[in-house]
Short mmCIF file of C-alpha atoms in Angstrom, two decimals:
data_model
loop_
_atom_site.label_atom_id
_atom_site.label_comp_id
_atom_site.label_asym_id
_atom_site.label_seq_id
_atom_site.Cartn_x
_atom_site.Cartn_y
_atom_site.Cartn_z
CA MET A 1 18.02 0.41 15.92
CA ALA A 2 15.73 -2.49 17.24
CA ARG A 3 17.52 -5.73 16.53
CA ALA A 4 15.89 -9.11 15.90
CA ASP A 5 16.73 -12.00 13.60
CA ALA A 6 14.79 -14.77 11.74
CA VAL A 7 16.45 -17.64 13.48
CA SER A 8 15.23 -16.68 17.14
CA ALA A 9 11.90 -15.35 15.94
CA ALA A 10 11.34 -18.64 14.26
CA ALA A 11 12.20 -20.45 17.63
CA ALA A 12 9.58 -18.15 19.26
CA MET A 13 6.70 -19.06 17.14
CA GLU A 14 3.76 -21.03 18.22
CA ASN A 15 3.82 -23.18 15.23
CA PRO A 16 6.68 -23.38 13.04
CA ALA A 17 4.69 -24.61 10.08
CA ASN A 18 3.03 -21.03 10.06
CA PRO A 19 4.34 -18.44 7.66
CA LEU A 20 6.64 -16.07 9.19
CA VAL A 21 6.83 -12.64 7.62
CA LEU A 22 9.54 -9.92 8.15
CA ILE A 23 8.07 -6.46 8.39
CA ASN A 24 11.41 -4.62 7.56
CA THR A 25 10.92 -1.01 8.90
CA GLU A 26 12.98 2.16 9.16
CA SER A 27 12.95 1.64 12.84
CA GLY A 28 14.17 -2.17 12.81
CA PRO A 29 12.74 -5.56 11.73
CA MET A 30 9.41 -7.05 13.06
CA TYR A 31 8.92 -10.67 12.92
CA VAL A 32 5.31 -11.88 12.52
CA GLU A 33 3.91 -15.31 12.84
CA LEU A 34 0.57 -15.39 10.71
CA LEU A 35 -2.08 -17.43 11.61
CA PRO A 36 -3.81 -19.30 8.74
CA GLY A 37 -5.41 -21.83 11.25
CA GLU A 38 -7.51 -19.02 12.50
CA ALA A 39 -7.95 -16.66 9.51
CA PRO A 40 -7.08 -18.60 6.40
CA LEU A 41 -8.60 -16.38 3.66
CA ASN A 42 -7.20 -13.13 5.31
CA VAL A 43 -3.73 -14.48 5.63
CA ALA A 44 -3.57 -15.62 2.13
CA ASN A 45 -4.75 -12.36 0.98
CA PHE A 46 -2.01 -10.55 3.12
CA LEU A 47 0.57 -12.73 1.87
CA ALA A 48 -0.32 -12.22 -1.69
CA LEU A 49 -0.18 -8.45 -1.55
CA ALA A 50 3.05 -8.44 0.27
CA GLU A 51 5.09 -10.39 -2.17
CA PRO A 52 5.84 -8.85 -5.45
CA PRO A 53 4.00 -9.99 -8.66
CA GLU A 54 5.93 -12.51 -11.00
CA MET A 55 7.85 -10.72 -13.46
CA GLU A 56 7.71 -11.76 -17.16
CA ASN A 57 11.28 -10.45 -17.95
CA PRO A 58 13.33 -10.77 -14.54
CA ALA A 59 15.98 -8.62 -16.39
CA VAL A 60 13.89 -5.57 -16.24
CA LEU A 61 14.72 -2.95 -13.46
CA PRO A 62 13.42 -2.03 -11.18
CA GLY A 63 11.77 -5.26 -10.22
CA PRO A 64 8.24 -5.37 -9.00
CA ARG A 65 7.24 -4.25 -5.66
CA GLY A 66 5.01 -5.46 -3.20
CA TYR A 67 1.95 -3.58 -2.05
CA TYR A 68 3.79 -2.29 1.00
CA ASP A 69 6.78 -1.47 0.01
CA GLY A 70 7.75 2.07 0.46
CA MET A 71 4.45 2.77 2.58
CA ARG A 72 4.45 4.18 5.96
CA PHE A 73 2.61 3.81 9.14
CA HIS A 74 0.24 6.63 8.54
CA ARG A 75 -1.79 6.47 11.83
CA VAL A 76 0.06 6.27 15.24
CA VAL A 77 -1.68 6.46 18.54
CA PRO A 78 1.23 5.99 21.15
CA GLY A 79 0.34 3.34 23.72
CA PHE A 80 -2.46 1.86 21.44
CA LEU A 81 -1.61 1.05 18.02
CA ILE A 82 0.28 1.55 14.56
CA GLN A 83 -1.44 1.23 11.40
CA ALA A 84 -0.26 1.07 7.70
CA GLY A 85 -1.46 -0.22 4.23
CA SER A 86 -4.15 2.43 3.47
CA PRO A 87 -5.30 2.29 -0.29
CA ALA A 88 -5.66 6.25 -0.10
CA LEU A 89 -1.75 6.03 0.05
CA TYR A 90 -1.00 3.41 -2.28
CA GLN A 91 0.54 4.94 -5.48
CA GLY A 92 1.00 1.67 -7.41
CA GLU A 93 -1.28 -0.60 -9.65
CA ARG A 94 -1.79 -3.80 -7.30
CA GLU A 95 -5.48 -4.59 -7.02
CA TYR A 96 -6.60 -6.25 -3.78
CA ALA A 97 -9.56 -8.21 -2.57
CA THR A 98 -12.06 -7.54 0.18
CA VAL A 99 -12.26 -10.43 2.42
CA ARG A 100 -14.96 -11.30 5.02
CA ASP A 101 -14.18 -11.44 8.58
CA GLU A 102 -12.78 -14.50 10.23
CA ILE A 103 -13.64 -14.12 13.76
CA ASN A 104 -14.72 -16.57 16.73
CA ALA A 105 -16.61 -14.42 19.12
CA ASP A 106 -17.16 -17.54 21.41
CA ALA A 107 -13.51 -18.21 21.73
CA LEU A 108 -12.92 -14.56 22.78
CA GLY A 109 -15.77 -15.13 25.24
CA LEU A 110 -18.28 -12.32 23.87
CA ASP A 111 -21.37 -14.59 23.94
CA LEU A 112 -20.80 -14.85 27.68
CA GLU A 113 -20.37 -10.90 27.99
CA PRO A 114 -23.44 -9.15 28.97
CA VAL A 115 -24.47 -5.91 27.47
CA LEU A 116 -25.82 -4.61 30.62
CA TYR A 117 -24.58 -5.46 33.98
CA ALA A 118 -26.93 -5.85 36.96
CA ASN A 119 -26.06 -2.34 38.37
CA GLY A 120 -27.34 -0.84 35.25
CA GLU A 121 -23.81 0.12 33.71
CA PHE A 122 -22.95 -0.90 30.22
CA ASN A 123 -20.35 -3.44 29.55
CA PRO A 124 -16.87 -1.60 29.08
CA LEU A 125 -16.11 -3.85 26.13
CA LEU A 126 -18.71 -1.88 24.14
CA ASP A 127 -16.40 1.11 24.53
CA VAL A 128 -19.74 3.30 25.03
CA GLN A 129 -18.24 6.91 25.82
CA ASN A 130 -21.41 8.97 25.40
CA GLU A 131 -25.01 9.09 24.31
CA GLU A 132 -24.06 9.01 20.51
CA ASP A 133 -21.89 5.84 20.96
CA LEU A 134 -24.83 4.32 22.80
CA GLU A 135 -27.50 5.29 20.05
CA GLU A 136 -25.04 4.04 17.04
CA THR A 137 -23.60 0.73 18.83
CA LEU A 138 -26.60 -0.53 20.65
CA LEU A 139 -29.99 1.43 20.49
CA ARG A 140 -30.69 2.22 16.88
CA PRO A 141 -29.75 -1.68 15.72
CA LEU A 142 -31.95 -2.59 18.52
CA TYR A 143 -34.94 -0.75 17.34
CA ARG A 144 -34.40 -1.88 13.74
CA ARG A 145 -34.28 -5.35 14.89
CA LEU A 146 -37.41 -4.91 16.89
CA GLY A 147 -39.20 -2.92 14.26
CA ILE A 148 -39.36 0.27 16.23
CA SER A 149 -39.81 3.32 14.74
CA GLY A 150 -40.37 7.01 16.34
CA ASN A 151 -40.31 8.23 19.97
CA ALA A 152 -43.94 7.05 20.68
CA GLN A 153 -43.19 3.43 19.93
CA VAL A 154 -39.93 3.61 22.08
CA ALA A 155 -42.04 4.87 24.98
CA ALA A 156 -44.68 2.47 24.59
CA ARG A 157 -42.28 -0.58 24.48
CA GLN A 158 -39.69 0.37 27.00
CA ASP A 159 -40.40 -2.66 29.21
CA GLU A 160 -39.48 -4.94 25.89
CA ILE A 161 -36.39 -2.76 25.19
CA MET A 162 -35.09 -3.19 28.56
CA SER A 163 -35.80 -7.23 28.61
CA THR A 164 -34.04 -7.41 25.21
CA LEU A 165 -31.15 -5.48 26.60
CA THR A 166 -30.94 -7.60 29.87
CA ASP A 167 -30.88 -10.73 27.66
CA MET A 168 -28.28 -9.38 25.12
CA SER A 169 -24.63 -10.54 24.87
CA VAL A 170 -21.92 -8.56 23.56
CA LYS A 171 -21.71 -10.85 20.66
CA ASP A 172 -25.48 -10.30 20.13
CA ALA A 173 -25.00 -6.31 20.09
CA TYR A 174 -22.14 -6.63 17.41
CA ALA A 175 -24.24 -9.23 15.33
CA GLN A 176 -27.12 -6.50 15.26
CA LEU A 177 -24.06 -4.17 13.52
CA GLY A 178 -23.78 -6.91 10.71
CA TYR A 179 -20.77 -8.98 12.07
CA ARG A 180 -20.81 -12.65 11.19
CA TYR A 181 -18.94 -15.13 13.41
CA GLN A 182 -17.60 -18.58 12.55
CA THR A 183 -17.02 -21.22 15.43
CA THR A 184 -15.20 -23.82 13.59
CA ARG A 185 -11.82 -22.32 13.91
CA PRO A 186 -9.90 -20.94 17.07
CA GLY A 187 -9.49 -17.12 17.69
CA ARG A 188 -7.72 -14.72 20.13
CA GLY A 189 -8.36 -11.11 21.22
CA LEU A 190 -6.34 -8.10 20.46
CA GLY A 191 -3.50 -8.07 23.03
CA ARG A 192 -0.16 -6.47 22.77
CA GLY A 193 1.67 -7.45 19.55
CA VAL A 194 -1.33 -8.64 17.58
CA LEU A 195 -1.41 -7.85 13.83
CA ALA A 196 -5.13 -7.56 12.89
CA LEU A 197 -6.70 -5.91 9.69
CA ALA A 198 -8.40 -2.37 9.97
CA ASN A 199 -12.03 -1.93 8.15
CA ARG A 200 -14.75 0.24 8.03
CA GLY A 201 -17.44 -2.27 9.26
CA PRO A 202 -18.21 -5.92 8.87
CA ASP A 203 -16.45 -8.07 6.04
CA ASP A 204 -14.41 -5.02 4.76
CA ASN A 205 -10.80 -6.80 5.02
CA GLY A 206 -8.64 -5.08 2.52
CA PRO A 207 -4.76 -4.39 2.56
CA GLU A 208 -4.94 -1.91 5.76
CA PHE A 209 -3.45 -3.55 9.02
CA PHE A 210 -2.49 -2.41 12.56
CA VAL A 211 -0.34 -3.62 15.21
CA VAL A 212 -1.52 -3.27 18.83
CA LEU A 213 0.84 -1.56 21.23
CA ASP A 214 -1.05 -2.78 24.52
CA ASP A 215 -3.90 -4.84 25.27
CA ALA A 216 -7.29 -3.51 23.45
CA PRO A 217 -10.21 -5.74 24.41
CA HIS A 218 -12.64 -3.27 23.45
CA LEU A 219 -11.60 -4.03 19.92
CA ASN A 220 -12.42 -7.96 20.47
CA GLY A 221 -14.85 -9.16 17.92
CA LYS A 222 -14.67 -6.45 15.29
CA TYR A 223 -11.40 -6.91 13.90
CA THR A 224 -9.91 -10.05 12.13
CA VAL A 225 -6.66 -11.06 13.76
CA ILE A 226 -4.16 -12.63 11.43
CA GLY A 227 -0.80 -12.89 13.25
CA HIS A 228 1.44 -11.63 16.11
CA VAL A 229 4.73 -10.19 16.71
CA VAL A 230 7.05 -12.90 17.72
CA GLU A 231 10.29 -10.73 17.70
CA GLY A 232 10.84 -7.01 17.23
CA MET A 233 8.07 -5.28 19.24
CA LYS A 234 10.85 -2.79 20.08
CA ALA A 235 10.75 -1.37 16.64
CA ALA A 236 6.85 -1.06 16.97
CA ASP A 237 7.14 0.56 20.28
CA ARG A 238 9.73 3.06 18.50
CA ILE A 239 7.16 3.68 15.76
CA GLY A 240 4.58 4.23 18.21
CA ALA A 241 6.30 6.94 20.44
CA THR A 242 4.90 9.77 18.35
CA ALA A 243 1.29 10.47 17.45
CA VAL A 244 0.34 10.65 13.75
CA ASP A 245 -2.82 10.67 11.90
CA SER A 246 -2.53 11.62 8.32
CA LEU A 247 -3.38 10.13 5.07
CA ALA A 248 -1.97 12.65 3.26
CA LEU A 249 1.02 11.85 0.86
CA GLU A 250 4.06 12.63 2.94
CA PRO A 251 7.52 13.20 0.83
CA GLU A 252 9.82 12.54 3.35
CA GLN A 253 12.80 11.62 1.33
CA PHE A 254 15.21 13.90 3.26
CA THR A 255 13.85 13.32 7.06
CA SER A 256 13.72 10.30 8.99
CA SER A 257 10.26 9.44 10.60
CA GLY A 258 11.03 5.80 11.66
CA ARG A 259 7.91 4.85 10.05
CA LEU A 260 8.83 3.60 6.70
CA ILE A 261 8.30 0.13 5.68
CA TYR A 262 11.07 -1.02 3.37
CA SER A 263 9.17 -4.44 2.51
CA ILE A 264 6.99 -7.18 4.14
CA ARG A 265 8.21 -10.52 2.95
CA GLN A 266 7.64 -14.19 4.08
CA VAL A 267 11.16 -15.67 5.49
CA ASN A 268 10.31 -19.37 6.03
#
């Protein structure tokens, strides 16, 4: 069992006024400092889901549960991330909001990162692995922006397309996909220990979250960061040791997977 405690976790916080939450898991505790100064709307939504609703009759048992109580990390990519909170696996009645992104692309330096390097290679931050990635991430959104339709127009406007790509930043490329950025609050990248919200695209932040096990700069600009682990990464690493990718309901009452979340609660 990985060990951590609230006193040493509080001492490790960047700002003791920030919320400190305990993610109490089968593999041990993880203490996470939430960052309302960077993502206030999404931090508030996460806290509201984590805490149980108020009971009209406190004598009634069992007590009300927070959204995450009893869920599991359903997606584990060793050396990359552990993910939990999918609405597809939630069996209660809690409603949740969908909150807009709170990302500062300029603070991440994405406004200074070119899409296309002078040697003709695409910026690795775009994580373009193949032609399909290139079309989806860059070219089709660019064609829509320029009003280009059909191969004939693509061929006729090659110089314009190349000039636009040469002048485009990674921030511009993501903005084409619908991401909207703020500049009034600070932001940080998705490094080891960061807790961010999973999404299916821009402005689609709900209850699902992930903890990054290793630096992942290619995720910067596309996911809202709401906190970072200040103590208990050993628990995250233990959970992240075995690959899992399943949204199926998993009745594991008699086996220990290490992925169970007992509860998530604010402790300060």
